[in-house]
Coordinates of C-alpha atoms in Angstrom, one line a residue:
Chain A
M1310 CA 148.7 155.7 44.1
K1311 CA 147.9 152.4 46.0
S1312 CA 151.3 152.5 47.9
T1313 CA 150.8 156.0 48.6
F1314 CA 147.5 155.4 49.8
T1315 CA 148.9 152.5 52.1
L1316 CA 152.0 154.4 53.6
A1317 CA 149.6 157.4 54.3
A1318 CA 147.5 154.8 56.2
L1319 CA 150.5 153.3 57.8
L1320 CA 151.6 156.8 59.2
V1321 CA 147.9 157.9 60.4
A1322 CA 148.2 154.7 62.6
A1323 CA 151.6 155.5 63.8
F1324 CA 150.5 159.0 65.1
A1325 CA 147.5 157.7 66.7
L1326 CA 148.9 154.9 68.9
T1327 CA 151.8 157.1 69.9
G1328 CA 149.9 160.0 70.0
C1329 CA 147.7 158.7 72.8
A1330 CA 150.4 157.2 74.8
I1331 CA 151.2 159.1 78.0
N1332 CA 154.6 158.4 79.6
P1333 CA 154.0 157.6 82.8
Q1334 CA 157.0 159.2 85.0
M1335 CA 159.6 156.7 86.2
P1336 CA 161.1 156.9 90.0
V1337 CA 164.0 159.4 90.7
E1338 CA 165.8 158.5 93.1
L1339 CA 167.0 160.6 95.9
T1340 CA 170.8 161.3 96.0
P1341 CA 173.1 162.6 98.8
A1342 CA 173.9 165.5 96.5
T1343 CA 170.1 166.4 96.4
I1344 CA 170.1 166.2 100.1
S1345 CA 173.2 168.5 100.4
A1346 CA 172.0 171.2 98.0
S1347 CA 168.9 171.4 99.8
S1348 CA 170.8 172.1 103.2
S1349 CA 170.5 176.0 102.4
Q1350 CA 166.8 176.0 101.0
K1351 CA 163.8 176.1 102.4
I1352 CA 161.2 173.0 101.8
G1353 CA 157.5 173.0 102.0
V1354 CA 156.0 169.8 102.9
A1355 CA 152.4 169.4 101.3
A1356 CA 149.9 167.1 100.5
T1357 CA 146.9 166.7 97.5
P1358 CA 143.5 166.4 99.2
M1359 CA 143.2 162.9 100.7
P1360 CA 141.0 161.0 98.6
K1361 CA 137.7 159.1 99.7
I1362 CA 137.8 155.6 100.6
S1363 CA 136.7 153.7 97.9
T1364 CA 135.8 150.2 95.9
T1365 CA 136.6 150.0 92.4
Y1366 CA 136.0 147.2 89.9
P1367 CA 138.6 147.9 87.1
G1368 CA 137.8 145.1 84.4
A1369 CA 133.6 145.6 84.7
D1370 CA 133.6 147.8 81.9
C1371 CA 129.9 147.7 80.7
L1372 CA 127.4 149.2 82.2
L1373 CA 125.7 146.1 83.7
C1374 CA 129.1 144.4 84.5
I1375 CA 129.5 147.6 86.9
L1376 CA 126.1 147.0 88.1
A1377 CA 126.7 143.4 88.7
A1378 CA 129.9 144.1 90.5
S1379 CA 128.9 146.5 92.8
A1380 CA 125.9 144.6 93.8
T1381 CA 128.0 141.3 94.5
N1382 CA 130.6 143.3 96.8
S1383 CA 128.1 145.8 98.2
G1384 CA 129.4 144.0 101.9
I1385 CA 132.9 145.5 101.1
S1386 CA 132.1 148.9 100.1
N1387 CA 129.5 149.4 102.9
H1388 CA 132.3 148.3 105.3
A1389 CA 134.7 150.4 103.8
D1390 CA 132.8 153.5 104.6
T1391 CA 133.2 152.9 108.2
L1392 CA 137.0 152.8 108.0
G1393 CA 139.2 155.9 108.4
L1394 CA 142.8 156.8 107.1
E1395 CA 144.5 157.0 110.3
D1396 CA 147.8 158.5 110.1
L1397 CA 147.7 158.9 106.4
P1398 CA 146.2 162.9 106.9
K1399 CA 149.2 163.3 109.4
L1400 CA 151.8 161.7 107.3
K1401 CA 153.2 165.4 106.0
E1402 CA 153.9 166.4 109.8
R1403 CA 156.2 163.1 110.0
V1404 CA 157.9 163.9 106.9
A1405 CA 158.9 167.4 108.1
A1406 CA 160.0 166.2 111.3
S1407 CA 162.3 163.4 109.3
L1408 CA 163.7 166.4 107.3
Q1409 CA 163.8 168.5 110.3
K1410 CA 166.2 166.2 112.4
R1411 CA 168.3 165.8 109.1
G1412 CA 169.0 169.5 109.5
L1413 CA 166.8 170.5 106.6
N1414 CA 164.9 173.5 106.9
A1415 CA 161.3 172.4 106.6
I1416 CA 158.1 173.6 107.1
V1417 CA 154.3 172.1 106.7
I1418 CA 152.3 173.8 104.4
P1419 CA 148.7 173.3 106.1
E1420 CA 146.4 173.5 103.3
P1421 CA 146.2 170.7 100.6
V1422 CA 147.5 171.7 97.4
D1423 CA 144.8 171.4 94.9
T1424 CA 147.0 170.4 91.1
K1425 CA 143.8 171.1 89.2
A1426 CA 144.0 174.5 89.9
L1427 CA 147.5 175.0 88.8
N1428 CA 148.7 175.8 85.2
N1429 CA 150.1 173.1 83.0
S1430 CA 153.9 172.7 82.5
T1431 CA 155.6 173.7 79.5
G1432 CA 158.3 171.8 77.6
D1433 CA 158.7 168.0 77.7
A1434 CA 162.1 167.6 79.6
P1435 CA 162.8 164.4 81.4
N1436 CA 161.5 164.4 84.8
T1437 CA 158.9 167.7 84.8
P1438 CA 155.6 167.5 86.5
R1439 CA 152.7 167.8 84.4
K1440 CA 151.9 170.8 86.7
N1441 CA 153.6 174.1 87.2
F1442 CA 154.2 174.5 91.0
D1443 CA 155.9 177.6 91.1
A1444 CA 152.4 179.2 92.2
V1445 CA 152.7 177.1 95.3
G1446 CA 156.1 178.3 96.0
K1447 CA 155.5 181.8 95.6
R1448 CA 152.5 181.3 98.2
Y1449 CA 154.6 179.9 100.6
G1450 CA 157.9 181.0 100.1
V1451 CA 159.7 177.8 99.6
D1452 CA 162.7 176.8 97.4
K1453 CA 161.3 173.5 96.9
L1454 CA 158.1 171.4 97.1
L1455 CA 158.0 167.7 98.8
L1456 CA 154.4 166.5 97.7
I1457 CA 152.4 163.7 98.9
D1458 CA 149.8 163.0 96.8
V1459 CA 147.2 160.0 97.5
T1460 CA 144.9 159.5 94.5
Q1461 CA 143.1 156.3 95.4
V1462 CA 142.7 154.4 99.0
G1463 CA 140.6 151.5 99.5
F1464 CA 139.8 148.3 97.8
E1465 CA 139.6 147.2 94.4
R1466 CA 138.7 143.8 92.6
T1467 CA 139.4 142.9 89.2
Y1468 CA 136.9 141.9 86.8
A1469 CA 136.8 140.4 83.2
T1470 CA 133.8 141.8 82.1
Y1471 CA 131.1 140.1 84.6
F1472 CA 133.5 137.8 86.3
P1473 CA 136.1 138.3 89.1
R1474 CA 139.4 137.6 88.0
G1475 CA 140.5 137.1 92.1
E1476 CA 140.0 138.2 95.2
P1477 CA 139.3 141.8 97.0
R1478 CA 142.7 143.4 97.4
A1479 CA 143.4 146.5 99.8
I1480 CA 145.0 149.5 97.6
V1481 CA 147.3 152.7 97.9
R1482 CA 147.9 154.5 95.0
G1483 CA 149.7 157.9 94.4
S1484 CA 152.9 159.6 94.9
G1485 CA 155.6 161.2 96.7
A1486 CA 157.9 163.8 94.9
L1487 CA 160.5 166.6 96.0
I1488 CA 160.4 169.3 93.5
D1489 CA 162.9 172.2 92.8
L1490 CA 160.1 175.0 92.3
K1491 CA 163.0 177.0 90.0
T1492 CA 163.1 174.4 87.2
N1493 CA 160.1 172.7 87.9
R1494 CA 161.9 169.2 87.8
Y1495 CA 161.6 166.5 90.0
E1496 CA 164.6 165.6 91.9
W1497 CA 163.0 162.5 94.0
Y1498 CA 160.1 160.9 92.5
T1499 CA 158.5 157.9 94.3
P1500 CA 155.3 156.0 92.7
L1501 CA 152.7 154.3 95.3
N1502 CA 150.9 151.3 94.4
L1503 CA 150.5 149.0 97.0
T1504 CA 148.0 146.1 97.1
R1505 CA 147.7 143.5 99.8
S1506 CA 145.3 140.5 100.0
A1507 CA 143.7 139.1 103.0
E1508 CA 145.6 136.2 104.9
G1509 CA 143.4 133.6 104.6
A1510 CA 140.0 134.0 104.0
W1511 CA 138.7 137.5 102.5
D1512 CA 135.0 136.8 102.3
E1513 CA 134.1 137.3 106.0
S1514 CA 131.1 139.8 106.1
P1515 CA 130.4 142.1 107.4
K1516 CA 133.5 143.0 109.3
Y1517 CA 135.7 141.5 106.7
P1518 CA 138.7 141.2 109.3
G1519 CA 141.1 140.2 107.0
L1520 CA 140.6 142.5 104.6
T1521 CA 140.4 145.0 106.8
N1522 CA 143.7 144.1 108.6
A1523 CA 145.5 144.4 104.5
Y1524 CA 143.6 147.9 104.6
F1525 CA 145.6 148.9 107.5
Q1526 CA 148.8 147.4 106.0
T1527 CA 148.6 149.0 103.1
L1528 CA 148.2 152.3 104.7
E1529 CA 151.5 151.6 106.8
M1530 CA 153.3 150.2 103.8
A1531 CA 152.6 153.5 101.8
Q1532 CA 153.9 155.7 104.5
D1533 CA 156.8 153.7 104.8
Q1534 CA 157.4 154.1 101.2
I1535 CA 157.5 158.1 101.4
L1536 CA 159.3 158.3 105.3
K1537 CA 162.0 155.9 104.3
P1538 CA 164.2 157.8 102.3
W1539 CA 164.1 160.8 104.4
G1540 CA 165.0 158.7 107.1
K1541 CA 162.5 157.2 109.3
Chain B
M737 CA 130.7 128.5 132.0
R738 CA 132.4 131.4 133.4
A739 CA 133.3 129.3 136.9
A740 CA 134.9 126.8 134.5
L741 CA 137.3 129.2 132.7
L742 CA 138.3 130.7 136.3
A743 CA 139.0 126.8 137.3
L744 CA 140.7 126.1 134.3
A745 CA 143.0 129.6 134.5
A746 CA 144.0 128.7 138.1
L747 CA 144.9 125.5 137.4
C748 CA 147.4 126.4 134.6
G749 CA 150.7 128.3 135.4
C750 CA 148.9 131.5 134.7
A751 CA 150.8 133.6 136.7
V752 CA 148.0 136.3 137.8
A753 CA 145.5 133.7 138.1
Q754 CA 147.7 131.9 140.6
A755 CA 147.9 134.9 143.0
Q756 CA 144.2 135.1 143.1
A757 CA 143.1 131.8 143.3
P758 CA 143.0 129.8 146.6
A759 CA 145.0 126.3 146.6
Q760 CA 143.2 123.9 144.2
P761 CA 143.6 119.9 144.1
E762 CA 145.2 117.8 141.2
V763 CA 143.0 117.8 138.4
P764 CA 143.9 115.4 135.3
L765 CA 144.8 117.0 131.7
A766 CA 144.5 115.4 128.8
L767 CA 145.6 117.0 125.2
K768 CA 144.0 115.2 122.4
A769 CA 144.9 115.6 118.6
P770 CA 142.3 115.7 115.9
A771 CA 141.4 112.1 114.5
D772 CA 141.9 113.1 110.6
V773 CA 145.5 114.0 111.0
A774 CA 148.4 111.6 110.5
T775 CA 151.4 113.9 110.7
V776 CA 151.9 117.0 112.2
E777 CA 150.9 120.0 109.8
F778 CA 153.5 122.1 108.5
H779 CA 153.5 124.6 105.6
G780 CA 155.5 127.5 104.4
T781 CA 154.5 131.1 105.0
A782 CA 152.9 132.7 101.9
I783 CA 155.8 134.2 99.4
V784 CA 154.2 137.0 98.0
D785 CA 150.9 138.8 98.4
A786 CA 148.3 137.3 96.5
A787 CA 147.8 138.9 93.4
G788 CA 144.5 138.2 91.1
P789 CA 144.9 135.3 88.7
G790 CA 145.0 136.2 84.6
A791 CA 141.5 135.3 83.3
A792 CA 140.5 134.0 80.5
P793 CA 139.1 136.9 77.9
M794 CA 135.4 136.5 77.2
L795 CA 135.9 136.0 73.3
Y796 CA 133.1 133.8 72.0
P797 CA 130.0 135.3 70.1
A798 CA 127.1 135.0 71.6
P799 CA 124.1 135.4 69.4
G800 CA 120.7 136.1 71.5
L801 CA 120.0 136.0 74.8
A802 CA 120.2 132.2 75.2
G803 CA 123.8 132.3 73.8
F804 CA 124.7 135.3 75.8
A805 CA 123.7 133.3 79.2
A806 CA 125.3 130.2 78.2
A807 CA 128.7 132.2 76.9
L808 CA 128.4 133.6 80.8
I809 CA 128.3 130.4 82.5
T810 CA 131.0 129.0 80.3
H811 CA 133.4 131.6 81.1
G812 CA 132.4 131.5 84.8
L813 CA 133.5 128.2 84.4
I814 CA 136.7 128.7 82.8
N815 CA 137.6 131.5 85.1
E816 CA 136.6 129.5 88.4
G817 CA 139.3 126.6 87.3
I818 CA 142.1 128.8 86.1
R819 CA 141.8 130.9 89.7
S820 CA 141.4 127.0 91.7
K821 CA 144.8 125.9 89.6
E822 CA 146.6 129.1 90.2
Q823 CA 145.9 128.6 94.3
K824 CA 147.3 125.5 94.4
A825 CA 150.1 126.4 92.6
R826 CA 150.8 129.0 95.1
L827 CA 150.3 126.6 98.0
E828 CA 152.9 124.2 96.5
A829 CA 155.1 127.3 95.8
N830 CA 154.8 128.2 99.6
D831 CA 155.8 124.8 100.6
R832 CA 158.8 124.3 98.7
V833 CA 160.9 125.8 102.2
L834 CA 160.2 122.6 103.8
E835 CA 161.6 120.3 101.1
P836 CA 165.1 119.8 103.6
Y837 CA 162.6 118.8 106.4
R838 CA 160.5 116.4 104.5
P839 CA 161.9 113.3 105.8
M840 CA 161.5 114.3 109.5
L841 CA 158.1 115.6 109.1
A842 CA 157.2 112.5 107.4
E843 CA 157.7 110.8 110.9
Y844 CA 156.8 113.2 113.1
K845 CA 153.2 112.5 114.6
P846 CA 150.9 114.4 116.8
A847 CA 151.2 112.1 119.5
E848 CA 154.8 113.0 119.7
L849 CA 154.3 116.7 119.5
L850 CA 151.6 116.9 122.3
R851 CA 153.4 114.4 125.1
A852 CA 156.6 117.3 124.6
A853 CA 154.0 120.0 125.1
A854 CA 152.3 118.4 127.8
E855 CA 155.6 117.8 129.7
R856 CA 156.3 121.6 129.4
L857 CA 152.6 123.0 130.3
P858 CA 152.9 124.6 133.8
W859 CA 149.5 122.0 135.2
H860 CA 148.5 121.6 138.6
G861 CA 147.9 118.1 138.2
P862 CA 148.8 114.9 136.0
K863 CA 149.4 115.7 132.3
Q864 CA 149.0 113.1 129.5
A865 CA 148.6 113.0 125.7
I866 CA 145.6 110.6 124.6
E867 CA 144.9 109.0 121.2
P868 CA 142.0 110.6 119.1
N869 CA 139.5 108.2 120.0
Q870 CA 140.3 107.9 124.0
V871 CA 138.1 109.9 126.4
P872 CA 139.9 110.5 130.1
A873 CA 138.3 109.5 133.0
A874 CA 137.8 112.8 135.0
G875 CA 139.7 116.4 134.5
W876 CA 139.9 118.5 131.6
M877 CA 140.4 117.6 128.2
V878 CA 141.7 119.7 125.5
E879 CA 141.6 119.0 121.6
V880 CA 144.0 121.1 119.9
R881 CA 144.4 121.5 115.9
P882 CA 148.0 122.8 115.3
V883 CA 149.1 124.2 112.0
F884 CA 152.6 125.5 111.6
F885 CA 154.2 127.7 109.4
L886 CA 158.1 127.9 108.8
T887 CA 159.0 131.4 107.4
Q888 CA 160.3 131.5 104.0
D889 CA 163.6 132.8 105.3
Q890 CA 163.6 129.6 107.6
R891 CA 164.2 131.7 110.8
A892 CA 161.2 131.2 112.6
L893 CA 157.8 129.1 113.1
V894 CA 154.6 130.2 113.5
L895 CA 151.9 128.3 115.4
E896 CA 148.2 128.4 114.5
N897 CA 146.4 126.6 116.9
L898 CA 142.8 125.7 117.0
I899 CA 142.0 124.9 120.6
S900 CA 138.9 123.7 122.4
A901 CA 139.1 122.7 126.2
R902 CA 135.8 121.0 128.1
E903 CA 135.7 119.4 131.5
V904 CA 135.1 115.7 130.9
S905 CA 132.0 115.9 133.1
S906 CA 130.4 118.7 130.3
A907 CA 129.2 118.1 126.9
T908 CA 129.9 121.3 125.4
A909 CA 133.3 123.4 125.5
S910 CA 134.2 126.1 127.8
L911 CA 136.6 127.9 125.2
T912 CA 137.2 127.6 121.8
M913 CA 139.7 129.9 120.7
T914 CA 142.5 129.9 118.0
V915 CA 145.7 130.9 119.2
R916 CA 148.8 132.1 116.9
V917 CA 152.3 132.2 118.1
V918 CA 155.6 133.6 116.4
S919 CA 158.6 132.1 117.7
Q920 CA 161.8 134.2 118.2
P921 CA 164.0 134.5 115.1
R922 CA 166.8 132.2 114.9
T923 CA 170.2 133.4 114.1
E924 CA 172.2 130.6 113.2
E925 CA 174.3 130.9 109.8
N926 CA 173.2 127.3 108.4
L927 CA 169.3 127.7 109.4
P928 CA 168.8 123.8 107.7
A929 CA 171.3 122.3 109.7
A930 CA 170.4 123.9 112.8
W931 CA 166.8 123.0 112.5
S932 CA 167.2 119.4 111.3
A933 CA 170.1 118.2 113.6
D934 CA 169.6 115.0 115.8
S935 CA 166.7 114.3 113.9
G936 CA 165.0 117.4 114.0
A937 CA 165.3 118.2 117.7
A938 CA 165.0 122.0 117.7
M939 CA 162.2 121.9 115.5
K940 CA 160.2 119.9 117.4
A941 CA 161.5 121.1 120.3
E942 CA 160.2 124.6 119.4
A943 CA 156.7 123.3 117.9
A944 CA 156.0 121.6 121.3
N945 CA 156.9 125.2 123.4
L946 CA 154.5 127.0 121.0
V947 CA 152.0 124.5 121.7
A948 CA 152.5 124.5 125.4
Y949 CA 152.7 128.3 125.2
S950 CA 149.5 128.9 123.0
L951 CA 147.7 126.7 125.4
L952 CA 148.8 128.9 128.2
L953 CA 147.7 132.2 126.6
A954 CA 144.4 130.3 125.5
F955 CA 143.6 129.5 129.4
G956 CA 145.0 132.8 130.8
E957 CA 143.1 135.1 128.8
A958 CA 140.1 133.1 127.9
R959 CA 138.7 134.0 131.6
K960 CA 139.1 137.8 130.9
Q961 CA 135.9 138.9 128.7
A962 CA 137.3 141.1 125.7
D963 CA 137.2 144.4 126.2
A964 CA 135.1 145.3 122.8
N965 CA 135.7 149.0 123.4
A966 CA 139.5 148.7 123.6
A967 CA 141.1 151.1 121.1
Y968 CA 142.8 148.9 117.9
R969 CA 145.9 150.2 116.3
T970 CA 148.5 149.1 113.8
V971 CA 151.3 146.5 115.5
R972 CA 154.7 145.7 113.9
Y973 CA 156.5 142.7 115.2
P974 CA 159.2 140.6 113.6
E975 CA 158.7 137.2 111.9
G976 CA 161.4 135.7 111.1
G977 CA 163.4 138.6 109.3
V978 CA 160.5 139.9 107.9
E979 CA 158.6 142.9 109.5
K980 CA 154.8 142.2 109.9
I981 CA 151.8 144.6 110.3
E982 CA 148.8 143.6 111.8
R983 CA 145.6 145.7 113.1
A984 CA 145.0 144.4 116.3
Q985 CA 144.3 145.3 120.1
V986 CA 147.1 145.1 122.6
V987 CA 146.7 142.9 125.7
A988 CA 149.9 142.6 127.1
Q989 CA 153.5 142.9 126.7
V990 CA 155.4 141.1 129.4
C991 CA 159.2 140.4 128.9
N992 CA 160.1 140.0 125.2
R993 CA 156.7 139.2 123.8
M994 CA 153.4 140.8 123.1
L995 CA 150.3 139.5 123.1
I996 CA 147.3 141.2 121.0
R997 CA 143.7 140.3 119.6
T998 CA 143.9 140.2 116.0
L999 CA 140.2 141.8 113.8
R1000 CA 139.6 138.3 113.7
G1001 CA 139.8 137.8 117.6
W1002 CA 142.9 135.3 117.4
L1003 CA 145.2 135.7 120.3
L1004 CA 148.7 136.4 118.5
S1005 CA 151.9 136.4 120.9
V1006 CA 154.6 137.9 118.7
P1007 CA 158.6 138.6 119.5
A1008 CA 158.5 142.3 120.8
A1009 CA 161.8 144.3 122.2
A1010 CA 162.0 144.4 126.0
K1011 CA 160.9 147.7 127.4
P1012 CA 164.0 149.2 128.9
D1013 CA 163.0 150.1 132.5
E1014 CA 161.6 146.5 132.7
P1015 CA 162.6 144.6 135.8
A1016 CA 164.3 141.0 135.0
C1017 CA 161.5 139.0 134.1
V1018 CA 160.0 135.6 134.5
S1019 CA 158.4 133.9 131.3
T1020 CA 155.4 132.6 131.4
L1021 CA 156.7 129.0 130.1
P1022 CA 159.9 128.2 132.0
G1023 CA 163.2 128.3 129.9
W1024 CA 160.8 129.7 126.8
G1025 CA 160.1 133.0 125.3

């Protein structure tokens, strides 16, 4: 009886732990075979809605911690409100131009793709997006979708409850992907997780030149990472 | 103040200023290093992006408000200790690139650097490097605080020079500016050998060229008032074999160098590809660029 109870408890714990885990999508390299196979197909180049520039404090998990962190870093977040996304919103046009230079039939999808409105994928085969992009393909008459998904832009300062763990850093997070709409599989996937600290001092209010420079560096690095496989 | 800056620009080998200025009498120039510097300061450029350190988690029980406050203070002190230790370790790691050059750099005095820089500087008058405790009798005195960074691939030197210039007769500085200059990347196979040969002749020559060029830039640009409305853009340039990105105003591009003004207001001179239709150009610092 006791051993059965122990076994049951262990099994419940195992299910609880593994069931909560979401496997992150691993990078998928763009291969010459993919490019060659794409030459007879129409590729739509799109982006999800650009995020608002934000300042976040991971690790400041309690309400009081968040309030304290926000107050301490209010100068940075106020300054972040004055910054723009530079060339990031035009990245899909640059990517489409790169694809066209390679002889691929690429068009720009002008409207942002709202992934929240799409159906979830079925099945759990490797390299399957969480969402089914079939509707996008039907709407724009494309065979493949090159999707630029920027989820976070701005600054981040990690905390251990009330205490900063380091200096604030500029960040860009998201992904770039080429999705075959017939199979709803990734043929190329690159996660964007770019961070940059200020060179020299960071705490130079009100304009934070070092951190601002780091911000523009991350914007450039993110664009480079998306463009590079397609030939800049 | 503005008249003094115009005079300074006219005296240096700043081509534009010379074209506009009438004939000038010779004026002495003295270069002075800070008193607190025994040898020329060298570091390595940063290896990786500085990441947040691992902090000590907050583990101690804190019964009551007083206990909580004490726990907060203790936790804060521990975190601070960890961060400064990790920063020190990062700086030491950056400087390891200088190991082959330590014996030479240990003997490299500021006076030697400034004498060599003064020789290279086009100036309408006698030039000298003076000791920190000396004050020249007349002319211009320029105090410099140069710090050099060797890139991790050892292909280039970067100078960060804090410059303060005043007429000896004046109590206040007419010009205070930070100028950074990135050298052209070297292409030799064996870079430690190339830099170190002949007691570090190549490294010392490049250092002197960078100091002289930084002074020319400071003197030439100081007379122009920075255009606050000039657009900032993202500029890419080589630092050794690495591409760097800087948000800046482009001030000028001449020959194979670009001069930009950073968000901190510093002047930064970097290597640039020469424009294809540019006629044969003359470097501002003869024999270098």
